[in-house]
Short mmCIF file of C-alpha atoms and ligand atoms in Angstrom, two decimals:
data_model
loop_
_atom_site.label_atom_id
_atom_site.label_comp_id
_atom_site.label_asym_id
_atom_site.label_seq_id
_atom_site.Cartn_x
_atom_site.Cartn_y
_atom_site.Cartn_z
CA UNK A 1 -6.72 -14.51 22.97
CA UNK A 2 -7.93 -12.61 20.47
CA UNK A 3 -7.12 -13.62 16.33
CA UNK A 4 -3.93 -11.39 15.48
CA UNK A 5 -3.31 -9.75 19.36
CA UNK A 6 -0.09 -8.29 19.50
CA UNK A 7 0.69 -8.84 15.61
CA UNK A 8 1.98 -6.37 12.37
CA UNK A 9 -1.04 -5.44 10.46
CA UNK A 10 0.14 -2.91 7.51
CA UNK A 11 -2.58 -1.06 5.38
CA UNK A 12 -2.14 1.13 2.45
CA UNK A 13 -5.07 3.23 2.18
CA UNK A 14 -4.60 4.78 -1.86
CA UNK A 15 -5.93 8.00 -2.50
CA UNK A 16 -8.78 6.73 -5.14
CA UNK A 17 -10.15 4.79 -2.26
CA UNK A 18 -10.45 8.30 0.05
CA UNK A 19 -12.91 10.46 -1.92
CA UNK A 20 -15.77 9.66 -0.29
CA UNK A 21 -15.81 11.35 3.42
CA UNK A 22 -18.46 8.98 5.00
CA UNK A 23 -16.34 5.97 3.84
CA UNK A 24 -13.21 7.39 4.83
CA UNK A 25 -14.40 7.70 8.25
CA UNK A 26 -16.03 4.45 8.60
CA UNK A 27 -12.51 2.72 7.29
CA UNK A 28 -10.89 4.88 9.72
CA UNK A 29 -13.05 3.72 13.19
CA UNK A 30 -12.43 -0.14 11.56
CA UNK A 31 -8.60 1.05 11.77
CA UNK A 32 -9.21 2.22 15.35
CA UNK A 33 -11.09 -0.81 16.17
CA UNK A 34 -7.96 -3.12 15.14
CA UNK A 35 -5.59 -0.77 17.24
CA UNK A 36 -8.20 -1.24 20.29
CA UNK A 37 -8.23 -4.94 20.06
CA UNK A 38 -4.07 -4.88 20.76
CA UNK A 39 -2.95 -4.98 16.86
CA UNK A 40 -0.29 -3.19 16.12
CA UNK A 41 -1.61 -1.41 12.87
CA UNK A 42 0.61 0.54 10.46
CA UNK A 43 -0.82 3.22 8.29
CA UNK A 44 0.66 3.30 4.73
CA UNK A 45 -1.41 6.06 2.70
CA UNK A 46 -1.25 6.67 -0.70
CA UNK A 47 -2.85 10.38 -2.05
CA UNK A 48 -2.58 10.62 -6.37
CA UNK A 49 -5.63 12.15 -6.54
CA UNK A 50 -4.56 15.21 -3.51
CA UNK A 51 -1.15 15.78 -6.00
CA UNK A 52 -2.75 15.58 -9.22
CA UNK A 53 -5.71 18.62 -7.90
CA UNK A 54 -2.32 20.57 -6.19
CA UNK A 55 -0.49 20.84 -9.40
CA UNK A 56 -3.43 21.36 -10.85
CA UNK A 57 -3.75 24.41 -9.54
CA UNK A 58 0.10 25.28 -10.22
CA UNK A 59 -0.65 25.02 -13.65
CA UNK A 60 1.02 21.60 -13.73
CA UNK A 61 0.47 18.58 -15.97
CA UNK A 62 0.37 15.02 -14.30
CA UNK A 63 2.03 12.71 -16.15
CA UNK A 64 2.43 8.77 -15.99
CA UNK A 65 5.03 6.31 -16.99
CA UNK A 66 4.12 2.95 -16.34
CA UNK A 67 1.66 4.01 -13.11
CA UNK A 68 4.36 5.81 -11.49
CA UNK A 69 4.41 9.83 -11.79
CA UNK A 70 7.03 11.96 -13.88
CA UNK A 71 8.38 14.09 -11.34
CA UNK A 72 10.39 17.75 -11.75
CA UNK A 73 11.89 18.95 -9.07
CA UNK A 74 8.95 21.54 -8.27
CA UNK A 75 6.62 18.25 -8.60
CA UNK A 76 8.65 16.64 -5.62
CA UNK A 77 7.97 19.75 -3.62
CA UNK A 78 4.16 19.86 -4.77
CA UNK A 79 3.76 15.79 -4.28
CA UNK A 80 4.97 16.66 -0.40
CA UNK A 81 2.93 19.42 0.29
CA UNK A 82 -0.01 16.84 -1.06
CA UNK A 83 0.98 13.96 0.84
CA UNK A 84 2.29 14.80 4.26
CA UNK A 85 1.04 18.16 4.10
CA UNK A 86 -2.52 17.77 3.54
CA UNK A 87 -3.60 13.31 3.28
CA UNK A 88 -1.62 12.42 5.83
CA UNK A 89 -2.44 15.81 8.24
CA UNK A 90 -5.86 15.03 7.30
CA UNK A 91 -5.78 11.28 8.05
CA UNK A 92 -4.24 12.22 11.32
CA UNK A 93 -6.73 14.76 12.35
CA UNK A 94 -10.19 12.80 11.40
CA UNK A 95 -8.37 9.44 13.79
CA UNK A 96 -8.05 11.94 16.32
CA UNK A 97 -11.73 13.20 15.89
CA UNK A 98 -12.63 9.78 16.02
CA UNK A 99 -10.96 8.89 19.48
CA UNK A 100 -7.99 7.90 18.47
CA UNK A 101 -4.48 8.72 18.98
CA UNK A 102 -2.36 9.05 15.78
CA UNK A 103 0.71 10.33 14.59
CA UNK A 104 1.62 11.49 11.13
CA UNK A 105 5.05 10.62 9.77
CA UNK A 106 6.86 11.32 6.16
CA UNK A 107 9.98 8.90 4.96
CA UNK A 108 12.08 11.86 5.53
CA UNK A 109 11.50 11.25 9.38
CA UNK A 110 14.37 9.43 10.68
CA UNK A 111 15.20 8.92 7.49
CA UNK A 112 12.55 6.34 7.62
CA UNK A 113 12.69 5.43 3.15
CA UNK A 114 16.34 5.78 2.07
CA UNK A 115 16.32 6.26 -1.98
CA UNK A 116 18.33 6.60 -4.81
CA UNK A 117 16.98 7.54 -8.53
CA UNK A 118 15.12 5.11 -10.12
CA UNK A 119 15.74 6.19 -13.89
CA UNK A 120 16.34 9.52 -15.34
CA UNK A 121 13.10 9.24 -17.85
CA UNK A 122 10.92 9.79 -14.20
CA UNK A 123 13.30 12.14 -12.66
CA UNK A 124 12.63 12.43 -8.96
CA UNK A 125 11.04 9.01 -8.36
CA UNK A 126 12.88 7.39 -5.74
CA UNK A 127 13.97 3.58 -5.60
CA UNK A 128 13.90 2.62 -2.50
CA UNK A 129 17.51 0.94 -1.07
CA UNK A 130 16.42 0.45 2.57
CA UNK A 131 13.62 1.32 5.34
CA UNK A 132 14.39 2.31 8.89
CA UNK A 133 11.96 0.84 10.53
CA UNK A 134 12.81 2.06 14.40
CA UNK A 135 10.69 5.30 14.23
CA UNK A 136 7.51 2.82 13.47
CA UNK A 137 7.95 0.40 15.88
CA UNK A 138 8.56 3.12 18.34
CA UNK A 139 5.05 4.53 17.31
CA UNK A 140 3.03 1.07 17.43
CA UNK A 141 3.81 0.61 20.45
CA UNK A 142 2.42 3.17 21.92
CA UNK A 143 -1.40 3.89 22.21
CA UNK A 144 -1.10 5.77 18.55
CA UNK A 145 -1.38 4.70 14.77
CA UNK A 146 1.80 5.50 12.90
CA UNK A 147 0.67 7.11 9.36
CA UNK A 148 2.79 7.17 6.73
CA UNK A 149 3.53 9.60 3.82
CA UNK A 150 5.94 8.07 1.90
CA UNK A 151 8.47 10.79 0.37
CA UNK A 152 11.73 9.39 0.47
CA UNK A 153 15.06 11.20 0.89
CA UNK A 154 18.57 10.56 -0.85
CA UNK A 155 22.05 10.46 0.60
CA UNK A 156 22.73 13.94 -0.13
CA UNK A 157 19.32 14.88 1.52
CA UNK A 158 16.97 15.37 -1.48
CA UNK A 159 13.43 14.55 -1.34
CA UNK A 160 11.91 11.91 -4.09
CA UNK A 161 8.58 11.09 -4.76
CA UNK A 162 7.70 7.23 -3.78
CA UNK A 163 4.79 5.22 -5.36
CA UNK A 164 2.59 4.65 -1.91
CA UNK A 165 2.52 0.53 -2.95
CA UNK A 166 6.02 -0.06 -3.17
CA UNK A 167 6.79 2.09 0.02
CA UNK A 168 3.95 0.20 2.01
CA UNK A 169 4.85 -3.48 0.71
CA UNK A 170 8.70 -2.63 1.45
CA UNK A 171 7.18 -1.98 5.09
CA UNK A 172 5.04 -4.94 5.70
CA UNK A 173 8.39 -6.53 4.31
CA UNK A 174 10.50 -4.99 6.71
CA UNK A 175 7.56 -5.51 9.90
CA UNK A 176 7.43 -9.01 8.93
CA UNK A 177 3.67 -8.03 8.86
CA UNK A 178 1.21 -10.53 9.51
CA UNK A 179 -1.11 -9.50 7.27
CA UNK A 180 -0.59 -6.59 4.14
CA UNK A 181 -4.01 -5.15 2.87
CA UNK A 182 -3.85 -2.79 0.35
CA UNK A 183 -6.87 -0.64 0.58
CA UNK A 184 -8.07 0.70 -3.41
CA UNK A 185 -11.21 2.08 -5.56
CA UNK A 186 -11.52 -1.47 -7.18
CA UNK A 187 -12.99 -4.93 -5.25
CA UNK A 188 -9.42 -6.35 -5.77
CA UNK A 189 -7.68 -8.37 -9.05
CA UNK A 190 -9.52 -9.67 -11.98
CA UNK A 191 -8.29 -11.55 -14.77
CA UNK A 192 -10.23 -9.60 -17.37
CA UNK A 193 -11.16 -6.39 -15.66
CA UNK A 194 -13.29 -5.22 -15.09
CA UNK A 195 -16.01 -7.80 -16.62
CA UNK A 196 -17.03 -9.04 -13.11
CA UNK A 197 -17.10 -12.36 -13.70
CA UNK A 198 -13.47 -12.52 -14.30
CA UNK A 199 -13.07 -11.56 -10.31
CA UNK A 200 -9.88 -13.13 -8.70
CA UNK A 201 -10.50 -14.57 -4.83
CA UNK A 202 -7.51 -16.19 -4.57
CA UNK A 203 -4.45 -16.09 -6.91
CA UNK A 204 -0.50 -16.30 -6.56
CA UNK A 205 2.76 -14.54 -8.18
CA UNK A 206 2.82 -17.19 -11.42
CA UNK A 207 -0.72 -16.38 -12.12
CA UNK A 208 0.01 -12.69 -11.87
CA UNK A 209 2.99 -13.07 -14.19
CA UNK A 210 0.44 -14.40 -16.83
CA UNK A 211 -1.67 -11.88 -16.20
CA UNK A 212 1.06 -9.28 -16.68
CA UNK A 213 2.49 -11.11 -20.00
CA UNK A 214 -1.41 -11.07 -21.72
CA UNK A 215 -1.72 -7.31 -20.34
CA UNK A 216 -4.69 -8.09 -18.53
CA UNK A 217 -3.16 -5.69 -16.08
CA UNK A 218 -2.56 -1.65 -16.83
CA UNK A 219 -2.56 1.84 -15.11
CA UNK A 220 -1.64 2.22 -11.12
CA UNK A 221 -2.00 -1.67 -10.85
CA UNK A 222 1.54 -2.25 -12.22
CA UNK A 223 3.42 -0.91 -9.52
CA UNK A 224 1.31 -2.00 -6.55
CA UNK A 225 1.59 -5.80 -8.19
CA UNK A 226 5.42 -5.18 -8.67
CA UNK A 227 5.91 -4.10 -5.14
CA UNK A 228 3.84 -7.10 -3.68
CA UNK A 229 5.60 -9.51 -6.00
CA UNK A 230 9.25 -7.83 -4.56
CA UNK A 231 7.89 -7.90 -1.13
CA UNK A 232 7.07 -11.48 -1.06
CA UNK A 233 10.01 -12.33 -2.70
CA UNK A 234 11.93 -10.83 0.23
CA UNK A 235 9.79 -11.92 3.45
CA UNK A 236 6.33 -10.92 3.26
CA UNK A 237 4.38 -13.46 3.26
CA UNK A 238 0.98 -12.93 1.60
CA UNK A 239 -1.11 -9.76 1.02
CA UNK A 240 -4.50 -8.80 0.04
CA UNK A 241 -6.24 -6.67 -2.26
CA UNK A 242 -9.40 -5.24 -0.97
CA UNK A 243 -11.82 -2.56 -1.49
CA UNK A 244 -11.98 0.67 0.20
CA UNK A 245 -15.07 2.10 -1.08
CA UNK A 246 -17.00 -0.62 0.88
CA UNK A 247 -18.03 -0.26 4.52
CA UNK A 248 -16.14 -2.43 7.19
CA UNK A 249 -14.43 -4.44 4.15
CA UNK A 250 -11.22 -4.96 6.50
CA UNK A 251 -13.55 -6.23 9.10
CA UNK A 252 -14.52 -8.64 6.67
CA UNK A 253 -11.53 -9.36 5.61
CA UNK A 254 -9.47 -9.75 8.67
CA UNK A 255 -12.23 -11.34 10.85
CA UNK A 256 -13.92 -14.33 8.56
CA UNK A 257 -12.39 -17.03 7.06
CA UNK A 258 -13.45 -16.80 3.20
CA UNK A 259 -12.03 -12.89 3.37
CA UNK A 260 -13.36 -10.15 0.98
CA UNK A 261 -10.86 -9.06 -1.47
CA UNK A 262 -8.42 -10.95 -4.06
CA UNK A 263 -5.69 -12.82 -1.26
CA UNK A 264 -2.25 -12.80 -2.86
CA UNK A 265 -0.19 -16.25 -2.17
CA UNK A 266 3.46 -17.40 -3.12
CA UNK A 267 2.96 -20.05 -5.65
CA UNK A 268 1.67 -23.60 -4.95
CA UNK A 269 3.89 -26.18 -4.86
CA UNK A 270 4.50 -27.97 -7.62
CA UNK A 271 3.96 -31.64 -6.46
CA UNK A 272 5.56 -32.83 -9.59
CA UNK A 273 8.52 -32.48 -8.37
CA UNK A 274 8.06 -34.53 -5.57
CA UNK A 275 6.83 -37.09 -7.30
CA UNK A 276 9.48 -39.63 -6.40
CA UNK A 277 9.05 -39.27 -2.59
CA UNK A 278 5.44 -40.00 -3.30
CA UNK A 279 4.59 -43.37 -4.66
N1 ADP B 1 -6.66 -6.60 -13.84
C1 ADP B 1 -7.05 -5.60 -13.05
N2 ADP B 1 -7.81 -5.85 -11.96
C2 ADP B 1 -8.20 -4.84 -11.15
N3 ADP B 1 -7.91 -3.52 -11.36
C3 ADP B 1 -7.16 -3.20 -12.44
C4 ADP B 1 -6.70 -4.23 -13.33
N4 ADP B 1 -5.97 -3.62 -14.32
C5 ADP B 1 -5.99 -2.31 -14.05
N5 ADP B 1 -6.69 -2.03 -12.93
C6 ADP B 1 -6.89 -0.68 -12.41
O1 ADP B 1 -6.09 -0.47 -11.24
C7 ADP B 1 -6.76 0.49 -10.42
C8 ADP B 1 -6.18 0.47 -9.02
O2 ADP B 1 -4.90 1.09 -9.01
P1 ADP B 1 -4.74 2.61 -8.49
O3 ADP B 1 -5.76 3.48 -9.17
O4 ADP B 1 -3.34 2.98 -8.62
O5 ADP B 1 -5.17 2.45 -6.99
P2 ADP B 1 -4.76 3.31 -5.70
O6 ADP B 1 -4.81 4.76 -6.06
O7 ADP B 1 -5.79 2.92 -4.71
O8 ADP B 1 -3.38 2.85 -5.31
C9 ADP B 1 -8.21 0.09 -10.53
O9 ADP B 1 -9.09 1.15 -10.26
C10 ADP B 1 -8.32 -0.38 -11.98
O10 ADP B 1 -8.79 0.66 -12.82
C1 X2W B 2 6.14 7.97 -8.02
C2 X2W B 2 4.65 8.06 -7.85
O1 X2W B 2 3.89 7.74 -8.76
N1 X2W B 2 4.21 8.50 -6.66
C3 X2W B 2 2.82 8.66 -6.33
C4 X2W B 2 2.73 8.86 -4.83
C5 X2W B 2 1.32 8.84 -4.31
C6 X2W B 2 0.64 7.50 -4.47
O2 X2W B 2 1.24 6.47 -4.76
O3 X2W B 2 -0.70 7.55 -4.18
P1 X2W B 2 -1.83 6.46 -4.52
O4 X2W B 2 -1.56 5.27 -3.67
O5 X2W B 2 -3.08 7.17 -4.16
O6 X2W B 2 -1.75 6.13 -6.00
C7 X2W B 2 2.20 9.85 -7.09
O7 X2W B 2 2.91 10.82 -7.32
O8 X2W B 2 1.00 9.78 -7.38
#
């Protein structure tokens, strides 16, 4: 049988890592190539880059709180139009071109991501209070991709913006993925970016929180830490960091045993504790 038949692979593919067409496609066939070999993959895409050039032309400023986007009510709009409008049509069209079957889906579908507000400061940024998962599972197991936009609606039926990494880790979380990759513009976590020495194979949640508390971490890498930390706290079991600028880097990744980018584990035991049943 072949490593990960039949099994939940969920990849966030972030906007930074889709501005260069030749690459796109390239991680796009590798995507196809899982699907072919029976894994059920999940598309998760991300698009900052697509809403920051469409309010752009609206004459709008794009503005950051922590990593995660200040968004009016005309931003919301805007930040849809980007994301299921135009990534994930986009994303949809160039599988197709490539052979594939795919089909394009926003959190409003089937009320896939229920939110409520996360804080007033960021206005309509949604928190996310539960995923539907049925409409995905439907999808995967068909012959097409599911791929995600991840807008977000509220009880009362209005439309948030939601950060791409917390949407896709509260997925794999939901899947019970086998494997979470989180496709970016960087090689994956260092622990003093970006001197490349300081490059981070392997590391777990503790080492993160240091990481966090000497502010070795800044900009959109908050939030996508955040949600893996909340996603593995809740199910998921491990996820990877990995570059999507590179050629075939989730072949790599998924298909020898060292991997590519920076693996993300829930912390080693600590044998001390054990210590008693051990002498
Ligand atoms: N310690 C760190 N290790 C790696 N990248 C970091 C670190 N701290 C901040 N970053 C930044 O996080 C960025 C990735 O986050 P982001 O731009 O939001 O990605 P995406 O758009 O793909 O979701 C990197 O390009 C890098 O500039
Ligand atoms: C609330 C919030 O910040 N939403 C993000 C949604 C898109 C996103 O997360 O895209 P990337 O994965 O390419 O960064 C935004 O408006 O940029």
């Amino acid at each position: 049988m072949l490593k990960y038949q039949g099994q939940t692979v969920v990849i966030k593919y972030g906007g930074n890592a889709m501005t260069d067409d030749a690459i796109k496609k390239s991680v796009l066939s590798d995507i196809l190539l899982l699907k072919t070999l029976g894994i059920n993959v999940v598309l998760v895409h991300g698009g900052g880059p697509a809403i920051n050039e469409l309010l752009e032309k609206y004459g709008k400023e794009s503005k950051f709180i922590n990593g995660l986007r200040y968004t009016d009510e005309e931003t919301a709009e805007l930040a849809l139009t980007a994301l299921s409008g135009m990534v994930n049509k986009s994303l949809v069209r160039d599988i197709q071109r490539l052979g594939g079957e795919a089909i394009g889906i926003s959190g409003i579908d089937g009320r896939m991501i229920e939110v409520e507000q996360l804080s007033e400061d960021l206005g309509f940024v949604g928190n996310i209070t539960k995923i539907n998962t049925e409409i995905i599972e439907r999808i995967a197991k068909t012959a097409a991709i599911p791929v995600i936009a991840t807008a977000g609606v509220d009880a009362a039926g209005e439309i948030y913006n939601v950060n791409a990494d917390t949407a896709a880790s509260r997925i794999a979380g939901e899947l019970q993925a086998e494997r979470f990759i989180l496709l970016s513009d960087v090689r994956g976590l260092y622990s003093n970016f970006p001197d490349e020495a300081s490059f981070l194979s392997e590391t777990t949640l503790s080492e993160i929180d240091q990481l966090v508390a000497a502010g070795k971490i800044s900009g959109g890498m908050i939030p996508k830490l955040e949600a893996i930390k909340y996603a593995m706290q809740n199910g998921l079991n491990e996820a990877v960091l990995l570059d999507g600028r590179m050629k075939n880097s989730l072949i790599f990744e998924l298909f020898t045993s060292e991997g590519f980018g920076t693996l993300i584990k829930k912390d080693n035991l600590d044998l001390t504790k054990y210590k008693q049943f051990m002498s």
